[in-house]
Amino acid sequence: MPSEEQHLSPSLNHQHVMKGIDPKLAYSGGDCAAWRRRLRRRVRAVLGDTPAKRVPLNPRTLWKRDLPLGSVEKIIFTSEPYADVPAYFCLPNKSSGPFPVMICLQGHSTGMHLSIGVDREDETKPFPVQGDRDFALGCMARGFAALCIEQRSFGERRELLQERRSKDMCHEAVVQALLLGRTLVGERVYDVDRGLDYLESRPEVDMRRVGCMGNSGGATVTIYASALLPRICFAMPSCGFATYAGSILSVSHCADNYLPGMLKYADMGDVLGLFAPRPVVVVAGRDDDIFPLPAVREAFEQLERIYKAAGAEGHCHLVVGNGGHRFYAEDAWPVLLGEVARLA
Ligand SMILES: [Zn+2]
């Protein structure tokens, strides 16, 4: 019998390696602008290749309908060849434009139909939405326009080729992207960028007040999109922000969260720190067991440090809801509205 303790599980080794990692491009004081340039370049590289050229969006309207809170137009646009993006473009009916606008991203779920509270297969039928995930209804109720994007591998963009389907909704797309020098998160961020191109074509929205929000996997893309895309003016990621060690690496998550080598360079607090000085409201759940609160608070401390160094102290907020892994509209929106009022 061996007398020494044996370590056979790969995760034991990874936990050990993780403890020895000291991210090279974490913000540690000094010139914020120079640090931002270096880390942004690196995050772009980690997220992988994007198409060399932007193709025409060719937006097509599929239907238009009035809801009690405003109008919804279902569109589809081309992000890149062989990648079409269904989306809902929503306008509030309470006030006059141009409106502030929010890009709304669902996480691992049945898709963007949740954002407007309708059934996926029959969009004329109301659908009960849990955890305040009816983001666009929340936007319209507060006088915001919304663009709800169907993200790759979710909802209408789930894998439909029978031979490519697997139990995990993202798995095939994640591994194919890696082999191609891309990442699924990088591709989703690119779709958000093309969504911004679409918004530029709509006179009803105010491009000086464009935000991005989402829960869980929607928060993940909100964080990377905000870090990389200068047209996003405010952000509200919910239940997706925490240290990598305390969430992604210690709790089992979808493979799309594991960006190649990211932790060698920076933690999530640094990545979202690239968004400074623009206002951000980080939303967390007190009992969220996949983005645990201590890991959220630790990442938020680094975010606060960066905002302070960028001269934007007080413009990054942490809102903790009294529950689990979900969005908290009544807690989060008032904080965001205070920030957006300053941009008007
Ligand atoms: Zn996934």
PDB file of N, CA and C in Angstrom, residues 218-311:
ATOM      1  N   GLY A 218     -25.643  35.943 -19.740  1.00  0.00           N
ATOM      2  CA  GLY A 218     -25.857  37.268 -20.335  1.00  0.00           C
ATOM      3  C   GLY A 218     -24.968  38.312 -19.666  1.00  0.00           C
ATOM      4  N   ALA A 219     -24.710  38.126 -18.374  1.00  0.00           N
ATOM      5  CA  ALA A 219     -23.792  39.029 -17.669  1.00  0.00           C
ATOM      6  C   ALA A 219     -22.363  38.828 -18.160  1.00  0.00           C
ATOM      7  N   THR A 220     -21.997  37.576 -18.395  1.00  0.00           N
ATOM      8  CA  THR A 220     -20.642  37.284 -18.876  1.00  0.00           C
ATOM      9  C   THR A 220     -20.370  38.071 -20.155  1.00  0.00           C
ATOM     10  N   VAL A 221     -21.303  38.010 -21.091  1.00  0.00           N
ATOM     11  CA  VAL A 221     -21.098  38.715 -22.364  1.00  0.00           C
ATOM     12  C   VAL A 221     -21.190  40.235 -22.146  1.00  0.00           C
ATOM     13  N   THR A 222     -22.065  40.659 -21.228  1.00  0.00           N
ATOM     14  CA  THR A 222     -22.120  42.095 -20.887  1.00  0.00           C
ATOM     15  C   THR A 222     -20.744  42.579 -20.409  1.00  0.00           C
ATOM     16  N   ILE A 223     -20.092  41.784 -19.578  1.00  0.00           N
ATOM     17  CA  ILE A 223     -18.794  42.184 -19.009  1.00  0.00           C
ATOM     18  C   ILE A 223     -17.729  42.303 -20.111  1.00  0.00           C
ATOM     19  N   TYR A 224     -17.616  41.303 -20.974  1.00  0.00           N
ATOM     20  CA  TYR A 224     -16.567  41.352 -22.008  1.00  0.00           C
ATOM     21  C   TYR A 224     -16.904  42.379 -23.087  1.00  0.00           C
ATOM     22  N   ALA A 225     -18.182  42.500 -23.414  1.00  0.00           N
ATOM     23  CA  ALA A 225     -18.572  43.508 -24.413  1.00  0.00           C
ATOM     24  C   ALA A 225     -18.271  44.910 -23.876  1.00  0.00           C
ATOM     25  N   SER A 226     -18.591  45.137 -22.610  1.00  0.00           N
ATOM     26  CA  SER A 226     -18.350  46.454 -22.016  1.00  0.00           C
ATOM     27  C   SER A 226     -16.851  46.755 -21.976  1.00  0.00           C
ATOM     28  N   ALA A 227     -16.067  45.734 -21.686  1.00  0.00           N
ATOM     29  CA  ALA A 227     -14.614  45.920 -21.611  1.00  0.00           C
ATOM     30  C   ALA A 227     -14.026  46.302 -22.967  1.00  0.00           C
ATOM     31  N   LEU A 228     -14.646  45.835 -24.050  1.00  0.00           N
ATOM     32  CA  LEU A 228     -14.015  45.970 -25.373  1.00  0.00           C
ATOM     33  C   LEU A 228     -14.699  46.952 -26.311  1.00  0.00           C
ATOM     34  N   LEU A 229     -15.964  47.254 -26.088  1.00  0.00           N
ATOM     35  CA  LEU A 229     -16.702  48.036 -27.090  1.00  0.00           C
ATOM     36  C   LEU A 229     -16.950  49.462 -26.594  1.00  0.00           C
ATOM     37  N   PRO A 230     -16.313  50.438 -27.236  1.00  0.00           N
ATOM     38  CA  PRO A 230     -16.407  51.823 -26.732  1.00  0.00           C
ATOM     39  C   PRO A 230     -17.791  52.446 -26.865  1.00  0.00           C
ATOM     40  N   ARG A 231     -18.688  51.889 -27.689  1.00  0.00           N
ATOM     41  CA  ARG A 231     -20.002  52.502 -27.846  1.00  0.00           C
ATOM     42  C   ARG A 231     -20.940  52.214 -26.677  1.00  0.00           C
ATOM     43  N   ILE A 232     -20.576  51.262 -25.808  1.00  0.00           N
ATOM     44  CA  ILE A 232     -21.419  50.976 -24.638  1.00  0.00           C
ATOM     45  C   ILE A 232     -21.128  52.031 -23.565  1.00  0.00           C
ATOM     46  N   CYS A 233     -22.188  52.697 -23.087  1.00  0.00           N
ATOM     47  CA  CYS A 233     -22.027  53.837 -22.164  1.00  0.00           C
ATOM     48  C   CYS A 233     -22.298  53.461 -20.707  1.00  0.00           C
ATOM     49  N   PHE A 234     -23.092  52.431 -20.456  1.00  0.00           N
ATOM     50  CA  PHE A 234     -23.332  51.968 -19.078  1.00  0.00           C
ATOM     51  C   PHE A 234     -23.643  50.472 -19.121  1.00  0.00           C
ATOM     52  N   ALA A 235     -23.412  49.813 -17.993  1.00  0.00           N
ATOM     53  CA  ALA A 235     -23.553  48.350 -17.984  1.00  0.00           C
ATOM     54  C   ALA A 235     -24.184  47.877 -16.686  1.00  0.00           C
ATOM     55  N   MET A 236     -24.925  46.770 -16.784  1.00  0.00           N
ATOM     56  CA  MET A 236     -25.583  46.207 -15.600  1.00  0.00           C
ATOM     57  C   MET A 236     -25.531  44.668 -15.662  1.00  0.00           C
ATOM     58  N   PRO A 237     -24.347  44.103 -15.409  1.00  0.00           N
ATOM     59  CA  PRO A 237     -24.240  42.634 -15.401  1.00  0.00           C
ATOM     60  C   PRO A 237     -24.780  42.064 -14.093  1.00  0.00           C
ATOM     61  N   SER A 238     -25.592  41.021 -14.191  1.00  0.00           N
ATOM     62  CA  SER A 238     -26.217  40.434 -13.005  1.00  0.00           C
ATOM     63  C   SER A 238     -25.824  38.968 -12.852  1.00  0.00           C
ATOM     64  N   CYS A 239     -25.335  38.624 -11.682  1.00  0.00           N
ATOM     65  CA  CYS A 239     -24.991  37.231 -11.340  1.00  0.00           C
ATOM     66  C   CYS A 239     -24.074  36.596 -12.385  1.00  0.00           C
ATOM     67  N   GLY A 240     -22.968  37.281 -12.667  1.00  0.00           N
ATOM     68  CA  GLY A 240     -21.964  36.736 -13.578  1.00  0.00           C
ATOM     69  C   GLY A 240     -20.591  37.327 -13.286  1.00  0.00           C
ATOM     70  N   PHE A 241     -20.519  38.171 -12.264  1.00  0.00           N
ATOM     71  CA  PHE A 241     -19.266  38.862 -11.951  1.00  0.00           C
ATOM     72  C   PHE A 241     -18.726  38.337 -10.625  1.00  0.00           C
ATOM     73  N   ALA A 242     -17.484  37.838 -10.640  1.00  0.00           N
ATOM     74  CA  ALA A 242     -16.830  37.308  -9.434  1.00  0.00           C
ATOM     75  C   ALA A 242     -15.379  37.002  -9.802  1.00  0.00           C
ATOM     76  N   THR A 243     -14.557  36.696  -8.828  1.00  0.00           N
ATOM     77  CA  THR A 243     -13.204  36.244  -9.187  1.00  0.00           C
ATOM     78  C   THR A 243     -13.318  34.901  -9.907  1.00  0.00           C
ATOM     79  N   TYR A 244     -12.388  34.653 -10.823  1.00  0.00           N
ATOM     80  CA  TYR A 244     -12.401  33.351 -11.519  1.00  0.00           C
ATOM     81  C   TYR A 244     -12.191  32.216 -10.517  1.00  0.00           C
ATOM     82  N   ALA A 245     -11.286  32.429  -9.577  1.00  0.00           N
ATOM     83  CA  ALA A 245     -10.979  31.363  -8.620  1.00  0.00           C
ATOM     84  C   ALA A 245     -12.199  31.005  -7.778  1.00  0.00           C
ATOM     85  N   GLY A 246     -12.986  32.006  -7.402  1.00  0.00           N
ATOM     86  CA  GLY A 246     -14.107  31.775  -6.501  1.00  0.00           C
ATOM     87  C   GLY A 246     -15.393  31.373  -7.200  1.00  0.00           C
ATOM     88  N   SER A 247     -15.399  31.405  -8.531  1.00  0.00           N
ATOM     89  CA  SER A 247     -16.637  31.025  -9.239  1.00  0.00           C
ATOM     90  C   SER A 247     -16.332  30.017 -10.340  1.00  0.00           C
ATOM     91  N   ILE A 248     -15.784  30.519 -11.451  1.00  0.00           N
ATOM     92  CA  ILE A 248     -15.605  29.672 -12.637  1.00  0.00           C
ATOM     93  C   ILE A 248     -14.724  28.453 -12.350  1.00  0.00           C
ATOM     94  N   LEU A 249     -13.691  28.648 -11.518  1.00  0.00           N
ATOM     95  CA  LEU A 249     -12.761  27.544 -11.280  1.00  0.00           C
ATOM     96  C   LEU A 249     -13.111  26.691 -10.061  1.00  0.00           C
ATOM     97  N   SER A 250     -14.056  27.135  -9.262  1.00  0.00           N
ATOM     98  CA  SER A 250     -14.369  26.328  -8.081  1.00  0.00           C
ATOM     99  C   SER A 250     -15.773  25.725  -8.136  1.00  0.00           C
ATOM    100  N   VAL A 251     -16.592  26.185  -9.075  1.00  0.00           N
ATOM    101  CA  VAL A 251     -17.936  25.629  -9.252  1.00  0.00           C
ATOM    102  C   VAL A 251     -18.038  25.219 -10.717  1.00  0.00           C
ATOM    103  N   SER A 252     -18.709  24.121 -10.989  1.00  0.00           N
ATOM    104  CA  SER A 252     -18.814  23.666 -12.369  1.00  0.00           C
ATOM    105  C   SER A 252     -19.672  24.628 -13.196  1.00  0.00           C
ATOM    106  N   HIS A 253     -19.084  25.135 -14.290  1.00  0.00           N
ATOM    107  CA  HIS A 253     -19.777  26.091 -15.154  1.00  0.00           C
ATOM    108  C   HIS A 253     -19.749  25.596 -16.594  1.00  0.00           C
ATOM    109  N   CYS A 254     -20.573  26.226 -17.450  1.00  0.00           N
ATOM    110  CA  CYS A 254     -20.551  25.900 -18.875  1.00  0.00           C
ATOM    111  C   CYS A 254     -19.169  26.215 -19.449  1.00  0.00           C
ATOM    112  N   ALA A 255     -18.756  25.425 -20.426  1.00  0.00           N
ATOM    113  CA  ALA A 255     -17.411  25.562 -20.997  1.00  0.00           C
ATOM    114  C   ALA A 255     -17.164  26.936 -21.624  1.00  0.00           C
ATOM    115  N   ASP A 256     -18.233  27.665 -21.974  1.00  0.00           N
ATOM    116  CA  ASP A 256     -18.006  28.964 -22.622  1.00  0.00           C
ATOM    117  C   ASP A 256     -17.334  29.973 -21.693  1.00  0.00           C
ATOM    118  N   ASN A 257     -17.362  29.718 -20.383  1.00  0.00           N
ATOM    119  CA  ASN A 257     -16.750  30.641 -19.424  1.00  0.00           C
ATOM    120  C   ASN A 257     -15.225  30.552 -19.375  1.00  0.00           C
ATOM    121  N   TYR A 258     -14.659  29.493 -19.951  1.00  0.00           N
ATOM    122  CA  TYR A 258     -13.231  29.219 -19.749  1.00  0.00           C
ATOM    123  C   TYR A 258     -12.431  29.765 -20.927  1.00  0.00           C
ATOM    124  N   LEU A 259     -12.002  30.998 -20.781  1.00  0.00           N
ATOM    125  CA  LEU A 259     -11.325  31.686 -21.870  1.00  0.00           C
ATOM    126  C   LEU A 259      -9.842  31.373 -21.793  1.00  0.00           C
ATOM    127  N   PRO A 260      -9.261  30.939 -22.917  1.00  0.00           N
ATOM    128  CA  PRO A 260      -7.917  30.350 -22.873  1.00  0.00           C
ATOM    129  C   PRO A 260      -6.847  31.270 -22.269  1.00  0.00           C
ATOM    130  N   GLY A 261      -6.363  30.874 -21.106  1.00  0.00           N
ATOM    131  CA  GLY A 261      -5.234  31.584 -20.497  1.00  0.00           C
ATOM    132  C   GLY A 261      -5.570  32.887 -19.808  1.00  0.00           C
ATOM    133  N   MET A 262      -6.850  33.249 -19.744  1.00  0.00           N
ATOM    134  CA  MET A 262      -7.197  34.581 -19.208  1.00  0.00           C
ATOM    135  C   MET A 262      -6.594  34.846 -17.832  1.00  0.00           C
ATOM    136  N   LEU A 263      -6.636  33.843 -16.970  1.00  0.00           N
ATOM    137  CA  LEU A 263      -6.198  34.072 -15.594  1.00  0.00           C
ATOM    138  C   LEU A 263      -4.697  34.351 -15.490  1.00  0.00           C
ATOM    139  N   LYS A 264      -3.947  34.012 -16.522  1.00  0.00           N
ATOM    140  CA  LYS A 264      -2.502  34.366 -16.506  1.00  0.00           C
ATOM    141  C   LYS A 264      -2.331  35.881 -16.584  1.00  0.00           C
ATOM    142  N   TYR A 265      -3.346  36.548 -17.143  1.00  0.00           N
ATOM    143  CA  TYR A 265      -3.210  37.993 -17.396  1.00  0.00           C
ATOM    144  C   TYR A 265      -4.009  38.842 -16.410  1.00  0.00           C
ATOM    145  N   ALA A 266      -5.225  38.429 -16.122  1.00  0.00           N
ATOM    146  CA  ALA A 266      -6.067  39.293 -15.295  1.00  0.00           C
ATOM    147  C   ALA A 266      -7.232  38.518 -14.718  1.00  0.00           C
ATOM    148  N   ASP A 267      -7.785  39.064 -13.642  1.00  0.00           N
ATOM    149  CA  ASP A 267      -9.004  38.503 -13.067  1.00  0.00           C
ATOM    150  C   ASP A 267     -10.207  39.307 -13.582  1.00  0.00           C
ATOM    151  N   MET A 268     -11.397  38.861 -13.231  1.00  0.00           N
ATOM    152  CA  MET A 268     -12.577  39.492 -13.823  1.00  0.00           C
ATOM    153  C   MET A 268     -12.740  40.954 -13.389  1.00  0.00           C
ATOM    154  N   GLY A 269     -12.285  41.272 -12.169  1.00  0.00           N
ATOM    155  CA  GLY A 269     -12.350  42.663 -11.707  1.00  0.00           C
ATOM    156  C   GLY A 269     -11.536  43.575 -12.609  1.00  0.00           C
ATOM    157  N   ASP A 270     -10.393  43.086 -13.087  1.00  0.00           N
ATOM    158  CA  ASP A 270      -9.576  43.878 -14.009  1.00  0.00           C
ATOM    159  C   ASP A 270     -10.268  44.005 -15.364  1.00  0.00           C
ATOM    160  N   VAL A 271     -10.841  42.900 -15.832  1.00  0.00           N
ATOM    161  CA  VAL A 271     -11.510  42.931 -17.147  1.00  0.00           C
ATOM    162  C   VAL A 271     -12.628  43.972 -17.139  1.00  0.00           C
ATOM    163  N   LEU A 272     -13.486  43.927 -16.129  1.00  0.00           N
ATOM    164  CA  LEU A 272     -14.571  44.917 -16.083  1.00  0.00           C
ATOM    165  C   LEU A 272     -14.017  46.316 -15.783  1.00  0.00           C
ATOM    166  N   GLY A 273     -12.848  46.356 -15.135  1.00  0.00           N
ATOM    167  CA  GLY A 273     -12.185  47.642 -14.879  1.00  0.00           C
ATOM    168  C   GLY A 273     -11.846  48.380 -16.169  1.00  0.00           C
ATOM    169  N   LEU A 274     -11.751  47.658 -17.283  1.00  0.00           N
ATOM    170  CA  LEU A 274     -11.505  48.309 -18.579  1.00  0.00           C
ATOM    171  C   LEU A 274     -12.667  49.221 -18.968  1.00  0.00           C
ATOM    172  N   PHE A 275     -13.802  49.050 -18.325  1.00  0.00           N
ATOM    173  CA  PHE A 275     -14.989  49.842 -18.644  1.00  0.00           C
ATOM    174  C   PHE A 275     -14.928  51.234 -17.985  1.00  0.00           C
ATOM    175  N   ALA A 276     -14.094  51.377 -16.956  1.00  0.00           N
ATOM    176  CA  ALA A 276     -13.969  52.658 -16.242  1.00  0.00           C
ATOM    177  C   ALA A 276     -13.542  53.741 -17.235  1.00  0.00           C
ATOM    178  N   PRO A 277     -14.058  54.958 -17.093  1.00  0.00           N
ATOM    179  CA  PRO A 277     -14.876  55.503 -15.996  1.00  0.00           C
ATOM    180  C   PRO A 277     -16.388  55.414 -16.243  1.00  0.00           C
ATOM    181  N   ARG A 278     -16.819  54.632 -17.222  1.00  0.00           N
ATOM    182  CA  ARG A 278     -18.256  54.573 -17.529  1.00  0.00           C
ATOM    183  C   ARG A 278     -19.011  53.852 -16.396  1.00  0.00           C
ATOM    184  N   PRO A 279     -20.247  54.276 -16.107  1.00  0.00           N
ATOM    185  CA  PRO A 279     -20.953  53.729 -14.946  1.00  0.00           C
ATOM    186  C   PRO A 279     -21.360  52.260 -15.103  1.00  0.00           C
ATOM    187  N   VAL A 280     -21.193  51.526 -14.022  1.00  0.00           N
ATOM    188  CA  VAL A 280     -21.560  50.115 -14.027  1.00  0.00           C
ATOM    189  C   VAL A 280     -22.279  49.772 -12.731  1.00  0.00           C
ATOM    190  N   VAL A 281     -23.338  48.991 -12.851  1.00  0.00           N
ATOM    191  CA  VAL A 281     -24.058  48.470 -11.689  1.00  0.00           C
ATOM    192  C   VAL A 281     -23.921  46.950 -11.721  1.00  0.00           C
ATOM    193  N   VAL A 282     -23.128  46.432 -10.799  1.00  0.00           N
ATOM    194  CA  VAL A 282     -22.953  44.984 -10.687  1.00  0.00           C
ATOM    195  C   VAL A 282     -24.038  44.461  -9.752  1.00  0.00           C
ATOM    196  N   VAL A 283     -24.776  43.464 -10.232  1.00  0.00           N
ATOM    197  CA  VAL A 283     -25.861  42.895  -9.436  1.00  0.00           C
ATOM    198  C   VAL A 283     -25.454  41.490  -9.010  1.00  0.00           C
ATOM    199  N   ALA A 284     -25.719  41.154  -7.758  1.00  0.00           N
ATOM    200  CA  ALA A 284     -25.380  39.822  -7.251  1.00  0.00           C
ATOM    201  C   ALA A 284     -26.532  39.315  -6.394  1.00  0.00           C
ATOM    202  N   GLY A 285     -26.556  38.017  -6.174  1.00  0.00           N
ATOM    203  CA  GLY A 285     -27.568  37.417  -5.302  1.00  0.00           C
ATOM    204  C   GLY A 285     -26.893  36.931  -4.025  1.00  0.00           C
ATOM    205  N   ARG A 286     -27.485  37.286  -2.899  1.00  0.00           N
ATOM    206  CA  ARG A 286     -26.870  36.909  -1.614  1.00  0.00           C
ATOM    207  C   ARG A 286     -26.665  35.399  -1.518  1.00  0.00           C
ATOM    208  N   ASP A 287     -27.581  34.635  -2.098  1.00  0.00           N
ATOM    209  CA  ASP A 287     -27.493  33.177  -2.007  1.00  0.00           C
ATOM    210  C   ASP A 287     -27.155  32.528  -3.349  1.00  0.00           C
ATOM    211  N   ASP A 288     -26.523  33.277  -4.247  1.00  0.00           N
ATOM    212  CA  ASP A 288     -26.140  32.707  -5.553  1.00  0.00           C
ATOM    213  C   ASP A 288     -25.017  31.688  -5.320  1.00  0.00           C
ATOM    214  N   ASP A 289     -25.297  30.412  -5.607  1.00  0.00           N
ATOM    215  CA  ASP A 289     -24.275  29.409  -5.286  1.00  0.00           C
ATOM    216  C   ASP A 289     -23.299  29.175  -6.439  1.00  0.00           C
ATOM    217  N   ILE A 290     -23.520  29.767  -7.613  1.00  0.00           N
ATOM    218  CA  ILE A 290     -22.520  29.577  -8.677  1.00  0.00           C
ATOM    219  C   ILE A 290     -21.650  30.828  -8.896  1.00  0.00           C
ATOM    220  N   PHE A 291     -22.122  31.970  -8.398  1.00  0.00           N
ATOM    221  CA  PHE A 291     -21.263  33.160  -8.307  1.00  0.00           C
ATOM    222  C   PHE A 291     -21.330  33.639  -6.851  1.00  0.00           C
ATOM    223  N   PRO A 292     -20.620  32.917  -5.955  1.00  0.00           N
ATOM    224  CA  PRO A 292     -20.795  33.146  -4.514  1.00  0.00           C
ATOM    225  C   PRO A 292     -20.403  34.575  -4.108  1.00  0.00           C
ATOM    226  N   LEU A 293     -21.162  35.112  -3.168  1.00  0.00           N
ATOM    227  CA  LEU A 293     -21.003  36.510  -2.788  1.00  0.00           C
ATOM    228  C   LEU A 293     -19.586  36.889  -2.333  1.00  0.00           C
ATOM    229  N   PRO A 294     -18.893  36.052  -1.547  1.00  0.00           N
ATOM    230  CA  PRO A 294     -17.522  36.452  -1.167  1.00  0.00           C
ATOM    231  C   PRO A 294     -16.629  36.671  -2.398  1.00  0.00           C
ATOM    232  N   ALA A 295     -16.794  35.846  -3.444  1.00  0.00           N
ATOM    233  CA  ALA A 295     -15.995  36.007  -4.666  1.00  0.00           C
ATOM    234  C   ALA A 295     -16.425  37.239  -5.455  1.00  0.00           C
ATOM    235  N   VAL A 296     -17.716  37.589  -5.349  1.00  0.00           N
ATOM    236  CA  VAL A 296     -18.209  38.817  -5.987  1.00  0.00           C
ATOM    237  C   VAL A 296     -17.574  40.022  -5.293  1.00  0.00           C
ATOM    238  N   ARG A 297     -17.605  40.003  -3.970  1.00  0.00           N
ATOM    239  CA  ARG A 297     -17.074  41.153  -3.213  1.00  0.00           C
ATOM    240  C   ARG A 297     -15.577  41.324  -3.454  1.00  0.00           C
ATOM    241  N   GLU A 298     -14.859  40.212  -3.541  1.00  0.00           N
ATOM    242  CA  GLU A 298     -13.407  40.297  -3.768  1.00  0.00           C
ATOM    243  C   GLU A 298     -13.121  40.920  -5.143  1.00  0.00           C
ATOM    244  N   ALA A 299     -13.852  40.484  -6.170  1.00  0.00           N
ATOM    245  CA  ALA A 299     -13.659  41.056  -7.508  1.00  0.00           C
ATOM    246  C   ALA A 299     -14.084  42.524  -7.530  1.00  0.00           C
ATOM    247  N   PHE A 300     -15.124  42.834  -6.767  1.00  0.00           N
ATOM    248  CA  PHE A 300     -15.626  44.213  -6.751  1.00  0.00           C
ATOM    249  C   PHE A 300     -14.628  45.170  -6.096  1.00  0.00           C
ATOM    250  N   GLU A 301     -13.889  44.667  -5.106  1.00  0.00           N
ATOM    251  CA  GLU A 301     -12.855  45.512  -4.470  1.00  0.00           C
ATOM    252  C   GLU A 301     -11.828  45.955  -5.501  1.00  0.00           C
ATOM    253  N   GLN A 302     -11.437  45.042  -6.377  1.00  0.00           N
ATOM    254  CA  GLN A 302     -10.478  45.405  -7.421  1.00  0.00           C
ATOM    255  C   GLN A 302     -11.103  46.391  -8.402  1.00  0.00           C
ATOM    256  N   LEU A 303     -12.387  46.186  -8.711  1.00  0.00           N
ATOM    257  CA  LEU A 303     -13.085  47.092  -9.615  1.00  0.00           C
ATOM    258  C   LEU A 303     -13.126  48.512  -9.022  1.00  0.00           C
ATOM    259  N   GLU A 304     -13.421  48.587  -7.735  1.00  0.00           N
ATOM    260  CA  GLU A 304     -13.449  49.900  -7.061  1.00  0.00           C
ATOM    261  C   GLU A 304     -12.088  50.580  -7.101  1.00  0.00           C
ATOM    262  N   ARG A 305     -11.044  49.799  -6.910  1.00  0.00           N
ATOM    263  CA  ARG A 305      -9.671  50.333  -6.940  1.00  0.00           C
ATOM    264  C   ARG A 305      -9.404  50.981  -8.308  1.00  0.00           C
ATOM    265  N   ILE A 306      -9.812  50.291  -9.352  1.00  0.00           N
ATOM    266  CA  ILE A 306      -9.572  50.799 -10.717  1.00  0.00           C
ATOM    267  C   ILE A 306     -10.425  52.045 -10.981  1.00  0.00           C
ATOM    268  N   TYR A 307     -11.681  52.003 -10.571  1.00  0.00           N
ATOM    269  CA  TYR A 307     -12.547  53.185 -10.782  1.00  0.00           C
ATOM    270  C   TYR A 307     -11.987  54.403 -10.044  1.00  0.00           C
ATOM    271  N   LYS A 308     -11.477  54.183  -8.860  1.00  0.00           N
ATOM    272  CA  LYS A 308     -10.882  55.287  -8.097  1.00  0.00           C
ATOM    273  C   LYS A 308      -9.682  55.848  -8.856  1.00  0.00           C
ATOM    274  N   ALA A 309      -8.833  54.944  -9.343  1.00  0.00           N
ATOM    275  CA  ALA A 309      -7.632  55.383 -10.083  1.00  0.00           C
ATOM    276  C   ALA A 309      -8.009  56.102 -11.376  1.00  0.00           C
ATOM    277  N   ALA A 310      -9.170  55.747 -11.942  1.00  0.00           N
ATOM    278  CA  ALA A 310      -9.612  56.370 -13.199  1.00  0.00           C
ATOM    279  C   ALA A 310     -10.386  57.658 -12.937  1.00  0.00           C
ATOM    280  N   GLY A 311     -10.449  58.068 -11.672  1.00  0.00           N
ATOM    281  CA  GLY A 311     -11.166  59.300 -11.339  1.00  0.00           C
ATOM    282  C   GLY A 311     -12.676  59.132 -11.386  1.00  0.00           C
TER     283      GLY A 311
END
